[in-house]
Amino acid sequence: MLWILPIVLALLAGFWLLARAMPHANAKPTTEPVTAAHVDAFLAPHRATFEASRRPVHHLSLEPFADDEPTASKVGGRAWWPQDEPAPTGSKGQPLVLLAQINFAELPPTPGYPDRGLLQFFITANDFYGANFDGQLGEDELTRQRDFRVVYWRDTERPSQRLPLVTGDYLPHRPEQPLRMGFEPGREGLSAVDDRFQAAWPGGLYAAAEAHAARQGLSADDLVSAVHDRFDGSGHKVGGYPHFTQEDPRRDGGFELLLQLDTDDRMMWGDSGVGGFFIRPDDLARADFSRVLYSWDCY
């Protein structure tokens, strides 16, 4: 019977070679790596649309600010406040925390923005950082300033005080470690997470990328990822276009980005998220900050 063993071994070797030669059912087809040139080619039909969308933006640098000047553009610290005005409080009477303030005299001149005055953003130290996430999440709810406040003071020469420093465990920043804002002006087009970017493709970005990738021998997932990397809209900024980790909370398209503060080594919105304040351009031109939409999301 020993003569059978070589035959069995030969048959097994043959089956092994045949299995290696046949394509596996779960094997992914070989695709070409997505390059910048591939992204350019995919976006080429919409280049004019994206160029037309470019608008002013001021990217923010945030540096430690021991002086904590009361009217400086900054994140955290003690807030400048008129002497004859009650301090800002939330829906339960709790003192609000200064998240950030912008001195428009320090902002490079920008059409549609005030040329002077102090704009302040206050939030609550709670699970939602003061955002109204316990309702329907519509624009009416997200603009209701119950546990956040956006306040504008055109005249900072009036008698004033410095509000006591308010801190808390549930905050995206450390108010006791103020950060000085620096402004770097530029221009930027639509971010890939803006609903208007998606609208450039009637069937949606992914469907268009899938069709283009199939013709070019690319991975649709890699192509979409490369597009998002190029137009992600992340970072700290005034103006420009927003970044979201989840979805765009705006519904009617009338609100534009006013201030965005992102996650970095000094700030953390939930699990590496991003916070944004949005305003209608007409309200901004009138320096009316009573209807500002505030939202944040995270991974």
Short mmCIF file of C-alpha atoms in Angstrom, two decimals:
data_model
loop_
_atom_site.label_atom_id
_atom_site.label_comp_id
_atom_site.label_asym_id
_atom_site.label_seq_id
_atom_site.Cartn_x
_atom_site.Cartn_y
_atom_site.Cartn_z
CA MET A 1 0.00 0.00 0.00
CA LEU A 2 2.95 2.31 0.29
CA TRP A 3 2.79 2.93 -3.45
CA ILE A 4 -0.44 4.96 -2.89
CA LEU A 5 1.29 7.60 -0.71
CA PRO A 6 3.21 9.33 -3.55
CA ILE A 7 -0.02 9.54 -5.59
CA VAL A 8 -1.93 11.13 -2.69
CA LEU A 9 0.84 13.64 -2.08
CA ALA A 10 0.94 14.51 -5.78
CA LEU A 11 -2.82 15.06 -5.85
CA LEU A 12 -2.68 17.29 -2.76
CA ALA A 13 0.14 19.35 -4.28
CA GLY A 14 -1.91 19.75 -7.46
CA PHE A 15 -4.96 20.94 -5.57
CA TRP A 16 -2.81 23.44 -3.64
CA LEU A 17 -1.33 24.89 -6.82
CA LEU A 18 -4.77 25.11 -8.42
CA ALA A 19 -6.19 26.93 -5.37
CA ARG A 20 -3.37 29.46 -5.49
CA ALA A 21 -3.99 30.11 -9.16
CA MET A 22 -7.74 30.73 -8.75
CA PRO A 23 -8.93 34.18 -7.57
CA HIS A 24 -10.37 34.23 -4.06
CA ALA A 25 -14.01 35.23 -3.74
CA ASN A 26 -13.18 37.86 -1.11
CA ALA A 27 -10.04 39.19 -2.78
CA LYS A 28 -10.12 42.90 -3.53
CA PRO A 29 -9.32 43.92 -7.10
CA THR A 30 -6.02 45.68 -7.49
CA THR A 31 -6.51 49.44 -7.73
CA GLU A 32 -4.18 52.28 -8.52
CA PRO A 33 -3.17 54.54 -5.58
CA VAL A 34 -5.12 57.81 -5.54
CA THR A 35 -2.88 60.81 -6.23
CA ALA A 36 -3.39 64.58 -6.25
CA ALA A 37 -3.69 64.38 -10.04
CA HIS A 38 -6.59 61.92 -9.69
CA VAL A 39 -8.37 64.30 -7.30
CA ASP A 40 -7.78 67.20 -9.72
CA ALA A 41 -9.26 65.20 -12.59
CA PHE A 42 -12.32 64.23 -10.55
CA LEU A 43 -12.95 67.83 -9.47
CA ALA A 44 -12.18 69.42 -12.85
CA PRO A 45 -15.83 69.75 -14.04
CA HIS A 46 -16.64 71.70 -10.86
CA ARG A 47 -13.53 73.87 -10.64
CA ALA A 48 -15.41 77.08 -11.55
CA THR A 49 -18.03 76.40 -8.87
CA PHE A 50 -15.44 75.90 -6.16
CA GLU A 51 -13.42 78.93 -7.22
CA ALA A 52 -16.55 81.09 -7.09
CA SER A 53 -17.23 79.88 -3.55
CA ARG A 54 -13.95 81.22 -2.16
CA ARG A 55 -14.40 83.73 0.66
CA PRO A 56 -12.29 85.46 3.33
CA VAL A 57 -11.10 83.40 6.27
CA HIS A 58 -8.85 84.19 9.22
CA HIS A 59 -7.01 81.15 10.53
CA LEU A 60 -6.29 81.44 14.23
CA SER A 61 -3.13 80.70 16.12
CA LEU A 62 -3.58 80.19 19.87
CA GLU A 63 -0.64 80.84 22.17
CA PRO A 64 -0.32 80.97 25.99
CA PHE A 65 -1.36 84.40 27.23
CA ALA A 66 -0.20 85.08 30.77
CA ASP A 67 -1.12 88.80 30.58
CA ASP A 68 -4.78 87.98 29.89
CA GLU A 69 -5.59 91.52 28.74
CA PRO A 70 -9.30 92.18 29.26
CA THR A 71 -10.16 93.35 25.71
CA ALA A 72 -7.74 91.14 23.76
CA SER A 73 -8.84 88.50 21.26
CA LYS A 74 -8.46 85.26 23.20
CA VAL A 75 -9.78 81.87 24.25
CA GLY A 76 -10.55 81.57 27.97
CA GLY A 77 -9.35 83.96 30.62
CA ARG A 78 -11.35 86.62 32.44
CA ALA A 79 -13.98 88.50 30.49
CA TRP A 80 -14.19 92.26 30.01
CA TRP A 81 -17.69 93.40 30.99
CA PRO A 82 -19.52 96.74 31.31
CA GLN A 83 -19.70 97.89 34.91
CA ASP A 84 -23.44 98.58 34.86
CA GLU A 85 -24.50 95.28 33.23
CA PRO A 86 -25.46 92.07 35.08
CA ALA A 87 -23.02 89.21 34.51
CA PRO A 88 -24.19 86.60 31.97
CA THR A 89 -25.97 83.57 33.42
CA GLY A 90 -27.53 80.38 32.10
CA SER A 91 -31.03 78.98 32.29
CA LYS A 92 -30.55 77.90 35.93
CA GLY A 93 -28.88 81.12 37.02
CA GLN A 94 -25.38 79.65 36.80
CA PRO A 95 -22.51 81.95 35.76
CA LEU A 96 -21.42 81.38 32.18
CA VAL A 97 -17.84 80.63 31.13
CA LEU A 98 -15.95 82.80 28.65
CA LEU A 99 -15.09 80.52 25.74
CA ALA A 100 -13.62 83.18 23.46
CA GLN A 101 -13.74 86.82 22.49
CA ILE A 102 -12.75 88.69 19.33
CA ASN A 103 -11.66 92.30 19.29
CA PHE A 104 -12.61 93.43 15.79
CA ALA A 105 -10.01 96.19 15.90
CA GLU A 106 -7.41 93.37 15.90
CA LEU A 107 -9.05 91.44 13.06
CA PRO A 108 -7.66 92.42 9.63
CA PRO A 109 -10.31 94.51 7.78
CA THR A 110 -12.90 92.13 6.32
CA PRO A 111 -15.99 93.08 4.27
CA GLY A 112 -19.20 92.43 6.15
CA TYR A 113 -17.58 92.41 9.61
CA PRO A 114 -17.62 95.21 12.22
CA ASP A 115 -14.44 97.29 12.28
CA ARG A 116 -14.46 97.75 16.04
CA GLY A 117 -15.95 96.38 19.24
CA LEU A 118 -15.69 93.20 21.28
CA LEU A 119 -17.57 90.00 20.44
CA GLN A 120 -17.81 87.47 23.27
CA PHE A 121 -18.85 83.80 23.32
CA PHE A 122 -20.02 82.37 26.65
CA ILE A 123 -20.98 78.74 27.33
CA THR A 124 -22.08 76.58 30.26
CA ALA A 125 -19.89 73.97 31.94
CA ASN A 126 -22.24 71.04 31.38
CA ASP A 127 -22.42 67.85 29.31
CA PHE A 128 -23.42 69.78 26.19
CA TYR A 129 -21.05 72.74 26.71
CA GLY A 130 -24.12 74.97 26.73
CA ALA A 131 -25.50 73.86 23.36
CA ASN A 132 -29.24 73.14 23.14
CA PHE A 133 -29.05 69.44 22.33
CA ASP A 134 -32.06 68.36 24.38
CA GLY A 135 -34.64 69.56 21.85
CA GLN A 136 -35.34 68.90 18.17
CA LEU A 137 -31.91 70.20 17.07
CA GLY A 138 -33.55 72.57 14.61
CA GLU A 139 -32.23 76.05 13.91
CA ASP A 140 -34.76 77.66 16.28
CA GLU A 141 -33.47 75.50 19.13
CA LEU A 142 -29.77 75.81 18.29
CA THR A 143 -30.01 79.62 18.19
CA ARG A 144 -31.86 79.97 21.52
CA GLN A 145 -29.34 81.53 23.89
CA ARG A 146 -30.32 79.77 27.11
CA ASP A 147 -27.04 78.21 28.25
CA PHE A 148 -24.78 80.09 25.88
CA ARG A 149 -24.53 83.75 25.03
CA VAL A 150 -22.99 85.67 22.14
CA VAL A 151 -22.62 89.32 23.12
CA TYR A 152 -21.28 92.31 21.19
CA TRP A 153 -20.05 95.54 22.75
CA ARG A 154 -19.22 98.27 20.27
CA ASP A 155 -17.81 100.65 22.89
CA THR A 156 -15.14 99.19 25.17
CA GLU A 157 -14.13 102.60 26.52
CA ARG A 158 -17.11 102.72 28.88
CA PRO A 159 -16.63 101.98 32.60
CA SER A 160 -15.92 98.27 32.90
CA GLN A 161 -15.02 95.41 35.16
CA ARG A 162 -13.37 92.03 34.80
CA LEU A 163 -15.73 89.18 35.53
CA PRO A 164 -14.57 86.51 37.99
CA LEU A 165 -12.94 83.52 36.35
CA VAL A 166 -15.47 80.72 35.88
CA THR A 167 -14.25 77.15 35.32
CA GLY A 168 -15.74 73.68 35.36
CA ASP A 169 -15.14 70.01 34.67
CA TYR A 170 -17.22 69.88 31.47
CA LEU A 171 -15.57 72.34 29.11
CA PRO A 172 -13.67 72.09 25.83
CA HIS A 173 -10.98 74.48 27.09
CA ARG A 174 -9.21 75.57 30.26
CA PRO A 175 -10.38 79.09 31.13
CA GLU A 176 -7.60 79.42 33.72
CA GLN A 177 -5.03 79.05 30.92
CA PRO A 178 -5.99 81.82 28.45
CA LEU A 179 -4.78 81.65 24.87
CA ARG A 180 -4.02 84.71 22.75
CA MET A 181 -5.51 84.73 19.25
CA GLY A 182 -3.38 85.56 16.24
CA PHE A 183 -5.03 86.11 12.84
CA GLU A 184 -3.72 84.89 9.49
CA PRO A 185 -5.96 86.18 6.68
CA GLY A 186 -6.62 84.13 3.56
CA ARG A 187 -9.37 82.81 1.32
CA GLU A 188 -10.92 79.35 1.11
CA GLY A 189 -13.61 77.53 -0.84
CA LEU A 190 -16.36 75.16 0.23
CA SER A 191 -15.39 72.40 2.62
CA ALA A 192 -16.28 68.84 1.66
CA VAL A 193 -18.69 68.46 4.60
CA ASP A 194 -20.67 71.56 3.65
CA ASP A 195 -24.02 70.51 2.15
CA ARG A 196 -23.39 72.80 -0.84
CA PHE A 197 -20.25 70.86 -1.69
CA GLN A 198 -22.30 67.66 -1.81
CA ALA A 199 -24.90 69.42 -3.99
CA ALA A 200 -22.31 69.87 -6.75
CA TRP A 201 -23.03 66.22 -7.63
CA PRO A 202 -26.79 65.63 -8.18
CA GLY A 203 -26.48 61.98 -7.16
CA GLY A 204 -24.15 62.71 -4.26
CA LEU A 205 -20.38 62.85 -3.91
CA TYR A 206 -19.88 59.14 -3.25
CA ALA A 207 -21.93 57.99 -6.24
CA ALA A 208 -19.97 60.31 -8.52
CA ALA A 209 -16.66 59.14 -7.02
CA GLU A 210 -17.72 55.52 -7.45
CA ALA A 211 -18.43 55.99 -11.16
CA HIS A 212 -15.22 57.96 -11.73
CA ALA A 213 -13.13 55.47 -9.75
CA ALA A 214 -14.49 52.52 -11.74
CA ARG A 215 -13.45 54.16 -15.01
CA GLN A 216 -9.98 55.00 -13.71
CA GLY A 217 -9.23 51.79 -11.81
CA LEU A 218 -9.29 53.54 -8.42
CA SER A 219 -10.82 52.83 -5.05
CA ALA A 220 -13.95 54.96 -4.56
CA ASP A 221 -13.36 55.03 -0.79
CA ASP A 222 -9.79 56.25 -1.27
CA LEU A 223 -10.90 58.90 -3.77
CA VAL A 224 -13.59 60.27 -1.44
CA SER A 225 -11.13 60.23 1.45
CA ALA A 226 -8.60 62.20 -0.62
CA VAL A 227 -11.26 64.78 -1.53
CA HIS A 228 -12.20 65.19 2.13
CA ASP A 229 -8.55 65.53 3.12
CA ARG A 230 -8.10 68.37 0.63
CA PHE A 231 -11.27 70.23 1.61
CA ASP A 232 -11.79 69.22 5.24
CA GLY A 233 -12.30 72.76 6.62
CA SER A 234 -10.73 71.91 9.97
CA GLY A 235 -8.83 74.22 12.31
CA HIS A 236 -9.47 77.33 14.39
CA LYS A 237 -10.85 80.13 12.24
CA VAL A 238 -13.05 83.18 11.87
CA GLY A 239 -15.15 83.01 8.70
CA GLY A 240 -14.54 80.61 5.85
CA TYR A 241 -16.26 77.21 5.74
CA PRO A 242 -16.84 74.74 8.56
CA HIS A 243 -15.70 71.27 9.47
CA PHE A 244 -18.02 68.67 11.01
CA THR A 245 -17.26 65.21 12.35
CA GLN A 246 -20.91 64.18 11.94
CA GLU A 247 -23.21 66.31 9.78
CA ASP A 248 -24.06 69.89 8.92
CA PRO A 249 -26.64 71.14 11.49
CA ARG A 250 -27.83 73.98 9.25
CA ARG A 251 -31.05 73.45 7.33
CA ASP A 252 -31.92 76.47 5.19
CA GLY A 253 -28.44 77.46 4.02
CA GLY A 254 -28.71 80.97 5.46
CA PHE A 255 -26.16 80.58 8.25
CA GLU A 256 -22.44 80.98 7.56
CA LEU A 257 -19.48 80.24 9.79
CA LEU A 258 -18.65 82.97 12.29
CA LEU A 259 -16.18 81.23 14.62
CA GLN A 260 -14.82 77.70 14.66
CA LEU A 261 -12.69 76.22 17.45
CA ASP A 262 -11.28 72.78 16.76
CA THR A 263 -9.63 70.09 18.87
CA ASP A 264 -5.87 70.37 19.37
CA ASP A 265 -3.40 69.84 22.20
CA ARG A 266 -5.03 72.67 24.21
CA MET A 267 -8.72 72.12 23.40
CA MET A 268 -10.91 69.02 23.25
CA TRP A 269 -14.54 68.96 22.12
CA GLY A 270 -15.87 65.64 23.44
CA ASP A 271 -14.02 62.92 21.55
CA SER A 272 -11.80 64.98 19.21
CA GLY A 273 -14.69 67.09 17.94
CA VAL A 274 -15.17 70.66 16.72
CA GLY A 275 -17.35 73.58 17.83
CA GLY A 276 -18.88 76.21 15.59
CA PHE A 277 -20.93 79.41 15.76
CA PHE A 278 -22.91 80.46 12.67
CA ILE A 279 -24.65 83.68 11.67
CA ARG A 280 -26.66 85.05 8.77
CA PRO A 281 -24.53 87.52 6.75
CA ASP A 282 -27.21 90.23 7.02
CA ASP A 283 -27.17 89.96 10.81
CA LEU A 284 -23.37 90.09 10.82
CA ALA A 285 -23.37 93.24 8.68
CA ARG A 286 -25.75 94.88 11.20
CA ALA A 287 -23.66 93.61 14.13
CA ASP A 288 -26.76 91.79 15.38
CA PHE A 289 -25.64 88.69 17.25
CA SER A 290 -28.96 87.81 18.86
CA ARG A 291 -29.58 84.86 16.51
CA VAL A 292 -26.31 82.91 16.36
CA LEU A 293 -26.46 79.15 15.82
CA TYR A 294 -24.17 77.19 18.15
CA SER A 295 -23.39 73.51 17.66
CA TRP A 296 -20.56 71.05 18.14
CA ASP A 297 -20.04 67.39 17.37
CA CYS A 298 -17.42 64.71 17.86
CA TYR A 299 -16.49 61.18 16.83
#
